[in-house]
Amino acid sequence: MAGRMAAGSAALADLVRPASGTDPAGAHRLLPVLPELAGLLPNRGLRRGSTVAVGPGHPARGGSTSLMLALLAEASRAGSWCAVVGVPTLGAAAAADLGIELDRLALVPYPGPEWATVVAALIDGVDVVVTAVPGTVSASVVSRLAARARQRGSVLVPYGRWAGADVTLQVVRGAWEGLEQGRGRLRRREVTISARGRGAAARPKEIRVWLPGDRSTRATKPTPSRRTSLTVVGK
C-alpha cells in the first residue's frame, strides 16, 4: 500500500509540474501570501526552496488548521498547486472558505508508514507541500526533505514540531466572535500569531488577525520577555 501511495504521488507530481508552470531559472522565487500574513515572513511571501513550519499550538486555543490553510490561499489563487499530507480531518469546505482553489489542491489523508517517501515525491512536482509531522522525525529525514525542497524549488510546510525550519509560525492566543448572551453563531476567530526563525527571520514578530480574515490585521511587537513562535490553526 505504501508503495502504491508513493507511486501515485509521483505520478501526480509529474502531471502537476507542467501545470504549475514553475520557472526553472528561478525568476519567480516568491509565492504570494495574504497581506495579513506577509509581515511574518522575511520576504513577505513563501520563498521557493524554503521550509515554513506551522507549529503545534495549545489545544484550547486552536486555530492552527486555519492558519495552515490561510498560508496556502493566496498562492493557490495565483495558480500554484498545493498538497496536504496526513491530515484526514481536513475538509474541502474549510479550505474553500479560506480561499483555496480546490481544483489545485491534492489531499493525501493517509500516507502510510512511508510518509516521507510520499512527501518527497510530491515535492518533486507540487509548489507547496504541507505534511503533518508523524511524531518524532529523525534529523536525517528532516535534512533530506528540506534539501529536496531547495533543489526542486517547492515550499515545504511541516504541520507540527519541526527542527530547523526557516520560519516557524504559531498561534499563541485566540478568541471566537459571534456568540452573544448564550446564543448566536461562531463566525470568526481573532488569533495572535508569532513568528521566529533563522537568518532574516531571527527577530520575533507577532500579529493579530481574523480567521477567516476581514483585512483588519493589527500588527504588534512582542514583549522582550516573552518567547514567540508561529503556530498553525488546528483541532
mmCIF file of C-alpha atoms in Angstrom:
data_model
loop_
_atom_site.group_PDB
_atom_site.id
_atom_site.type_symbol
_atom_site.label_atom_id
_atom_site.label_comp_id
_atom_site.label_asym_id
_atom_site.label_seq_id
_atom_site.Cartn_x
_atom_site.Cartn_y
_atom_site.Cartn_z
ATOM 1 C CA MET A 1 0.000 0.000 0.000
ATOM 2 C CA ALA A 2 2.793 2.436 0.887
ATOM 3 C CA GLY A 3 4.491 1.704 -2.418
ATOM 4 C CA ARG A 4 1.298 2.361 -4.367
ATOM 5 C CA MET A 5 0.771 5.608 -2.435
ATOM 6 C CA ALA A 6 4.284 6.815 -3.261
ATOM 7 C CA ALA A 7 3.863 5.832 -6.903
ATOM 8 C CA GLY A 8 0.563 7.684 -7.068
ATOM 9 C CA SER A 9 2.131 10.787 -5.522
ATOM 10 C CA ALA A 10 4.977 10.663 -8.022
ATOM 11 C CA ALA A 11 2.513 10.356 -10.912
ATOM 12 C CA LEU A 12 0.580 13.351 -9.566
ATOM 13 C CA ALA A 13 3.807 15.362 -9.328
ATOM 14 C CA ASP A 14 4.604 14.573 -12.970
ATOM 15 C CA LEU A 15 1.218 15.944 -14.007
ATOM 16 C CA VAL A 16 1.306 18.991 -11.763
ATOM 17 C CA ARG A 17 4.788 20.311 -12.526
ATOM 18 C CA PRO A 18 3.944 21.412 -16.084
ATOM 19 C CA ALA A 19 0.532 22.661 -14.959
ATOM 20 C CA SER A 20 2.041 24.881 -12.262
ATOM 21 C CA GLY A 21 4.482 26.409 -14.689
ATOM 22 C CA THR A 22 7.391 26.563 -12.243
ATOM 23 C CA ASP A 23 10.192 28.679 -13.672
ATOM 24 C CA PRO A 24 13.371 26.544 -13.660
ATOM 25 C CA ALA A 25 15.527 29.676 -13.873
ATOM 26 C CA GLY A 26 14.107 30.879 -10.582
ATOM 27 C CA ALA A 27 12.665 34.124 -11.945
ATOM 28 C CA HIS A 28 9.625 33.775 -9.702
ATOM 29 C CA ARG A 29 11.105 32.750 -6.398
ATOM 30 C CA LEU A 30 8.272 34.027 -4.180
ATOM 31 C CA LEU A 31 4.761 32.649 -3.877
ATOM 32 C CA PRO A 32 2.262 35.215 -2.565
ATOM 33 C CA VAL A 33 0.557 35.061 0.823
ATOM 34 C CA LEU A 34 -2.357 37.007 2.236
ATOM 35 C CA PRO A 35 -1.403 40.591 3.130
ATOM 36 C CA GLU A 36 -2.340 39.811 6.722
ATOM 37 C CA LEU A 37 0.414 37.185 6.914
ATOM 38 C CA ALA A 38 3.076 38.817 4.732
ATOM 39 C CA GLY A 39 4.678 40.684 7.628
ATOM 40 C CA LEU A 40 5.514 37.419 9.371
ATOM 41 C CA LEU A 41 7.761 36.202 6.556
ATOM 42 C CA PRO A 42 11.211 37.678 5.856
ATOM 43 C CA ASN A 43 10.467 38.064 2.122
ATOM 44 C CA ARG A 44 6.762 38.861 2.609
ATOM 45 C CA GLY A 45 5.939 35.654 0.748
ATOM 46 C CA LEU A 46 6.735 31.949 0.542
ATOM 47 C CA ARG A 47 10.240 31.666 -0.852
ATOM 48 C CA ARG A 48 10.664 28.674 -3.133
ATOM 49 C CA GLY A 49 13.028 26.145 -1.597
ATOM 50 C CA SER A 50 12.270 27.197 1.977
ATOM 51 C CA THR A 51 10.729 25.325 4.914
ATOM 52 C CA VAL A 52 7.966 27.199 6.752
ATOM 53 C CA ALA A 53 6.626 25.220 9.702
ATOM 54 C CA VAL A 54 3.258 25.667 11.370
ATOM 55 C CA GLY A 55 3.943 24.682 14.931
ATOM 56 C CA PRO A 56 1.547 22.948 17.304
ATOM 57 C CA GLY A 57 -0.432 25.356 19.423
ATOM 58 C CA HIS A 58 -2.236 24.759 22.683
ATOM 59 C CA PRO A 59 -5.324 22.548 22.076
ATOM 60 C CA ALA A 60 -7.551 25.014 23.946
ATOM 61 C CA ARG A 61 -6.511 27.900 21.688
ATOM 62 C CA GLY A 62 -6.966 26.151 18.361
ATOM 63 C CA GLY A 63 -6.576 27.999 15.083
ATOM 64 C CA SER A 64 -3.619 26.030 13.717
ATOM 65 C CA THR A 65 -5.501 24.365 10.862
ATOM 66 C CA SER A 66 -6.976 27.694 9.790
ATOM 67 C CA LEU A 67 -3.528 29.278 9.820
ATOM 68 C CA MET A 68 -2.123 26.477 7.706
ATOM 69 C CA LEU A 69 -4.899 26.862 5.140
ATOM 70 C CA ALA A 70 -4.622 30.651 5.138
ATOM 71 C CA LEU A 71 -0.918 30.288 4.381
ATOM 72 C CA LEU A 72 -1.801 28.430 1.158
ATOM 73 C CA ALA A 73 -4.716 30.553 -0.005
ATOM 74 C CA GLU A 74 -3.037 33.325 -1.996
ATOM 75 C CA ALA A 75 -0.551 31.012 -3.730
ATOM 76 C CA SER A 76 -3.415 28.702 -4.694
ATOM 77 C CA ARG A 77 -5.422 31.593 -6.139
ATOM 78 C CA ALA A 78 -2.349 32.720 -8.092
ATOM 79 C CA GLY A 79 -2.154 29.336 -9.853
ATOM 80 C CA SER A 80 0.105 27.226 -7.633
ATOM 81 C CA TRP A 81 -0.647 23.610 -6.786
ATOM 82 C CA CYS A 82 -0.763 22.675 -3.096
ATOM 83 C CA ALA A 83 -0.809 19.285 -1.363
ATOM 84 C CA VAL A 84 -1.752 18.372 2.197
ATOM 85 C CA VAL A 85 -0.448 15.060 3.533
ATOM 86 C CA GLY A 86 -1.542 13.239 6.677
ATOM 87 C CA VAL A 87 -4.472 15.469 7.769
ATOM 88 C CA PRO A 88 -7.542 13.233 7.376
ATOM 89 C CA THR A 89 -9.812 15.680 9.222
ATOM 90 C CA LEU A 90 -9.219 18.460 6.703
ATOM 91 C CA GLY A 91 -12.442 19.359 4.937
ATOM 92 C CA ALA A 92 -12.766 20.768 1.435
ATOM 93 C CA ALA A 93 -15.394 23.260 2.614
ATOM 94 C CA ALA A 94 -12.995 24.737 5.175
ATOM 95 C CA ALA A 95 -10.269 25.010 2.536
ATOM 96 C CA ALA A 96 -12.622 26.747 0.105
ATOM 97 C CA ASP A 97 -13.847 29.154 2.798
ATOM 98 C CA LEU A 98 -10.277 30.327 3.307
ATOM 99 C CA GLY A 99 -9.761 30.929 -0.394
ATOM 100 C CA ILE A 100 -8.002 27.782 -1.625
ATOM 101 C CA GLU A 101 -8.779 26.710 -5.191
ATOM 102 C CA LEU A 102 -9.929 23.122 -4.767
ATOM 103 C CA ASP A 103 -9.044 22.156 -8.337
ATOM 104 C CA ARG A 104 -5.387 22.815 -7.441
ATOM 105 C CA LEU A 105 -5.412 21.085 -4.045
ATOM 106 C CA ALA A 106 -4.258 17.478 -3.611
ATOM 107 C CA LEU A 107 -5.138 15.647 -0.390
ATOM 108 C CA VAL A 108 -3.289 12.558 0.835
ATOM 109 C CA PRO A 109 -5.067 11.859 4.145
ATOM 110 C CA TYR A 110 -3.397 8.516 4.898
ATOM 111 C CA PRO A 111 0.169 8.386 3.529
ATOM 112 C CA GLY A 112 1.027 5.196 5.414
ATOM 113 C CA PRO A 113 4.324 4.299 7.101
ATOM 114 C CA GLU A 114 6.402 5.618 4.186
ATOM 115 C CA TRP A 115 5.077 9.146 4.573
ATOM 116 C CA ALA A 116 8.499 10.702 3.945
ATOM 117 C CA THR A 117 8.666 8.967 0.545
ATOM 118 C CA VAL A 118 5.195 10.265 -0.305
ATOM 119 C CA VAL A 119 6.152 13.815 0.729
ATOM 120 C CA ALA A 120 9.396 13.639 -1.269
ATOM 121 C CA ALA A 121 7.504 12.523 -4.365
ATOM 122 C CA LEU A 122 5.076 15.430 -4.056
ATOM 123 C CA ILE A 123 7.898 17.931 -3.515
ATOM 124 C CA ASP A 124 9.139 16.970 -6.979
ATOM 125 C CA GLY A 125 6.078 18.465 -8.635
ATOM 126 C CA VAL A 126 3.887 20.459 -6.247
ATOM 127 C CA ASP A 127 4.563 24.098 -5.383
ATOM 128 C CA VAL A 128 3.578 23.927 -1.688
ATOM 129 C CA VAL A 129 3.569 20.648 0.267
ATOM 130 C CA VAL A 130 2.029 20.564 3.727
ATOM 131 C CA THR A 131 2.703 17.471 5.810
ATOM 132 C CA ALA A 132 1.504 16.580 9.268
ATOM 133 C CA VAL A 133 4.531 15.570 11.325
ATOM 134 C CA PRO A 134 4.077 11.952 12.496
ATOM 135 C CA GLY A 135 5.569 12.060 15.981
ATOM 136 C CA THR A 136 9.332 12.177 16.259
ATOM 137 C CA VAL A 137 11.147 12.618 12.952
ATOM 138 C CA SER A 138 14.849 11.831 12.634
ATOM 139 C CA ALA A 139 17.295 14.599 11.793
ATOM 140 C CA SER A 140 18.278 12.759 8.605
ATOM 141 C CA VAL A 141 14.689 12.792 7.318
ATOM 142 C CA VAL A 142 14.320 16.486 8.208
ATOM 143 C CA SER A 143 17.524 17.314 6.331
ATOM 144 C CA ARG A 144 16.627 15.151 3.337
ATOM 145 C CA LEU A 145 13.185 16.691 2.821
ATOM 146 C CA ALA A 146 14.459 20.249 3.325
ATOM 147 C CA ALA A 147 17.248 19.637 0.805
ATOM 148 C CA ARG A 148 14.780 18.204 -1.707
ATOM 149 C CA ALA A 149 12.553 21.274 -1.367
ATOM 150 C CA ARG A 150 15.560 23.526 -2.018
ATOM 151 C CA GLN A 151 16.578 21.524 -5.079
ATOM 152 C CA ARG A 152 13.084 21.373 -6.558
ATOM 153 C CA GLY A 153 12.011 24.915 -5.715
ATOM 154 C CA SER A 154 8.998 23.821 -3.685
ATOM 155 C CA VAL A 155 7.894 25.149 -0.300
ATOM 156 C CA LEU A 156 7.784 22.536 2.469
ATOM 157 C CA VAL A 157 5.272 23.276 5.239
ATOM 158 C CA PRO A 158 5.621 20.831 8.158
ATOM 159 C CA TYR A 159 2.477 20.876 10.291
ATOM 160 C CA GLY A 160 3.769 20.113 13.786
ATOM 161 C CA ARG A 161 7.094 20.190 15.612
ATOM 162 C CA TRP A 162 9.939 20.506 13.113
ATOM 163 C CA ALA A 163 13.535 21.374 13.957
ATOM 164 C CA GLY A 164 15.481 23.656 11.642
ATOM 165 C CA ALA A 165 12.656 25.374 9.743
ATOM 166 C CA ASP A 166 13.488 28.707 8.140
ATOM 167 C CA VAL A 167 10.414 30.181 9.848
ATOM 168 C CA THR A 168 8.031 28.689 12.392
ATOM 169 C CA LEU A 169 4.545 30.158 12.794
ATOM 170 C CA GLN A 170 2.486 29.541 15.898
ATOM 171 C CA VAL A 171 -0.904 30.636 17.236
ATOM 172 C CA VAL A 172 -0.311 31.865 20.771
ATOM 173 C CA ARG A 173 -3.761 33.257 21.610
ATOM 174 C CA GLY A 174 -7.243 33.092 20.140
ATOM 175 C CA ALA A 175 -10.823 34.213 20.819
ATOM 176 C CA TRP A 176 -14.053 33.494 18.931
ATOM 177 C CA GLU A 177 -16.587 36.134 17.903
ATOM 178 C CA GLY A 178 -20.282 35.639 17.182
ATOM 179 C CA LEU A 179 -21.878 34.356 20.369
ATOM 180 C CA GLU A 180 -23.953 36.884 22.312
ATOM 181 C CA GLN A 181 -25.802 36.203 25.559
ATOM 182 C CA GLY A 182 -25.537 32.439 25.108
ATOM 183 C CA ARG A 183 -26.807 32.348 21.544
ATOM 184 C CA GLY A 184 -25.581 33.108 18.062
ATOM 185 C CA ARG A 185 -23.120 31.532 15.676
ATOM 186 C CA LEU A 186 -19.346 31.283 15.814
ATOM 187 C CA ARG A 187 -18.321 33.373 12.809
ATOM 188 C CA ARG A 188 -14.627 34.120 13.059
ATOM 189 C CA ARG A 189 -11.708 33.923 15.420
ATOM 190 C CA GLU A 190 -9.160 36.568 16.323
ATOM 191 C CA VAL A 191 -5.790 34.877 16.718
ATOM 192 C CA THR A 192 -2.379 36.144 17.712
ATOM 193 C CA ILE A 193 0.338 34.582 15.571
ATOM 194 C CA SER A 194 4.021 34.706 16.372
ATOM 195 C CA ALA A 195 6.931 34.017 14.050
ATOM 196 C CA ARG A 196 10.509 33.078 14.738
ATOM 197 C CA GLY A 197 13.165 31.581 12.535
ATOM 198 C CA ARG A 198 16.707 31.762 11.270
ATOM 199 C CA GLY A 199 18.698 34.438 9.497
ATOM 200 C CA ALA A 200 16.417 37.253 8.388
ATOM 201 C CA ALA A 201 13.579 35.698 10.418
ATOM 202 C CA ALA A 202 15.526 35.510 13.693
ATOM 203 C CA ARG A 203 13.851 38.596 15.124
ATOM 204 C CA PRO A 204 10.481 37.579 16.647
ATOM 205 C CA LYS A 205 7.326 39.059 15.144
ATOM 206 C CA GLU A 206 3.732 38.975 16.275
ATOM 207 C CA ILE A 207 0.444 39.988 14.666
ATOM 208 C CA ARG A 208 -3.284 39.697 15.368
ATOM 209 C CA VAL A 209 -5.551 38.589 12.527
ATOM 210 C CA TRP A 210 -9.098 37.410 11.945
ATOM 211 C CA LEU A 211 -9.542 33.894 10.567
ATOM 212 C CA PRO A 212 -11.420 33.900 8.267
ATOM 213 C CA GLY A 213 -9.980 37.347 7.607
ATOM 214 C CA ASP A 214 -11.542 40.704 7.033
ATOM 215 C CA ARG A 215 -8.318 42.569 6.227
ATOM 216 C CA SER A 216 -8.304 44.219 9.658
ATOM 217 C CA THR A 217 -4.920 42.916 10.732
ATOM 218 C CA ARG A 218 -3.249 44.750 13.565
ATOM 219 C CA ALA A 219 0.498 44.278 13.868
ATOM 220 C CA THR A 220 2.081 44.310 17.316
ATOM 221 C CA LYS A 221 5.576 43.987 18.693
ATOM 222 C CA PRO A 222 6.306 41.073 21.064
ATOM 223 C CA THR A 223 7.381 41.988 24.547
ATOM 224 C CA PRO A 224 11.090 41.294 25.157
ATOM 225 C CA SER A 225 10.400 38.854 27.976
ATOM 226 C CA ARG A 226 8.039 36.585 26.045
ATOM 227 C CA ARG A 227 9.133 33.786 23.744
ATOM 228 C CA THR A 228 7.258 33.915 20.462
ATOM 229 C CA SER A 229 6.857 31.379 17.714
ATOM 230 C CA LEU A 230 4.421 30.685 14.924
ATOM 231 C CA THR A 231 1.571 28.188 15.210
ATOM 232 C CA VAL A 232 -0.900 26.901 12.633
ATOM 233 C CA VAL A 233 -4.654 26.599 13.215
ATOM 234 C CA GLY A 234 -5.651 23.077 14.236
ATOM 235 C CA LYS A 235 -8.047 20.966 16.241
#
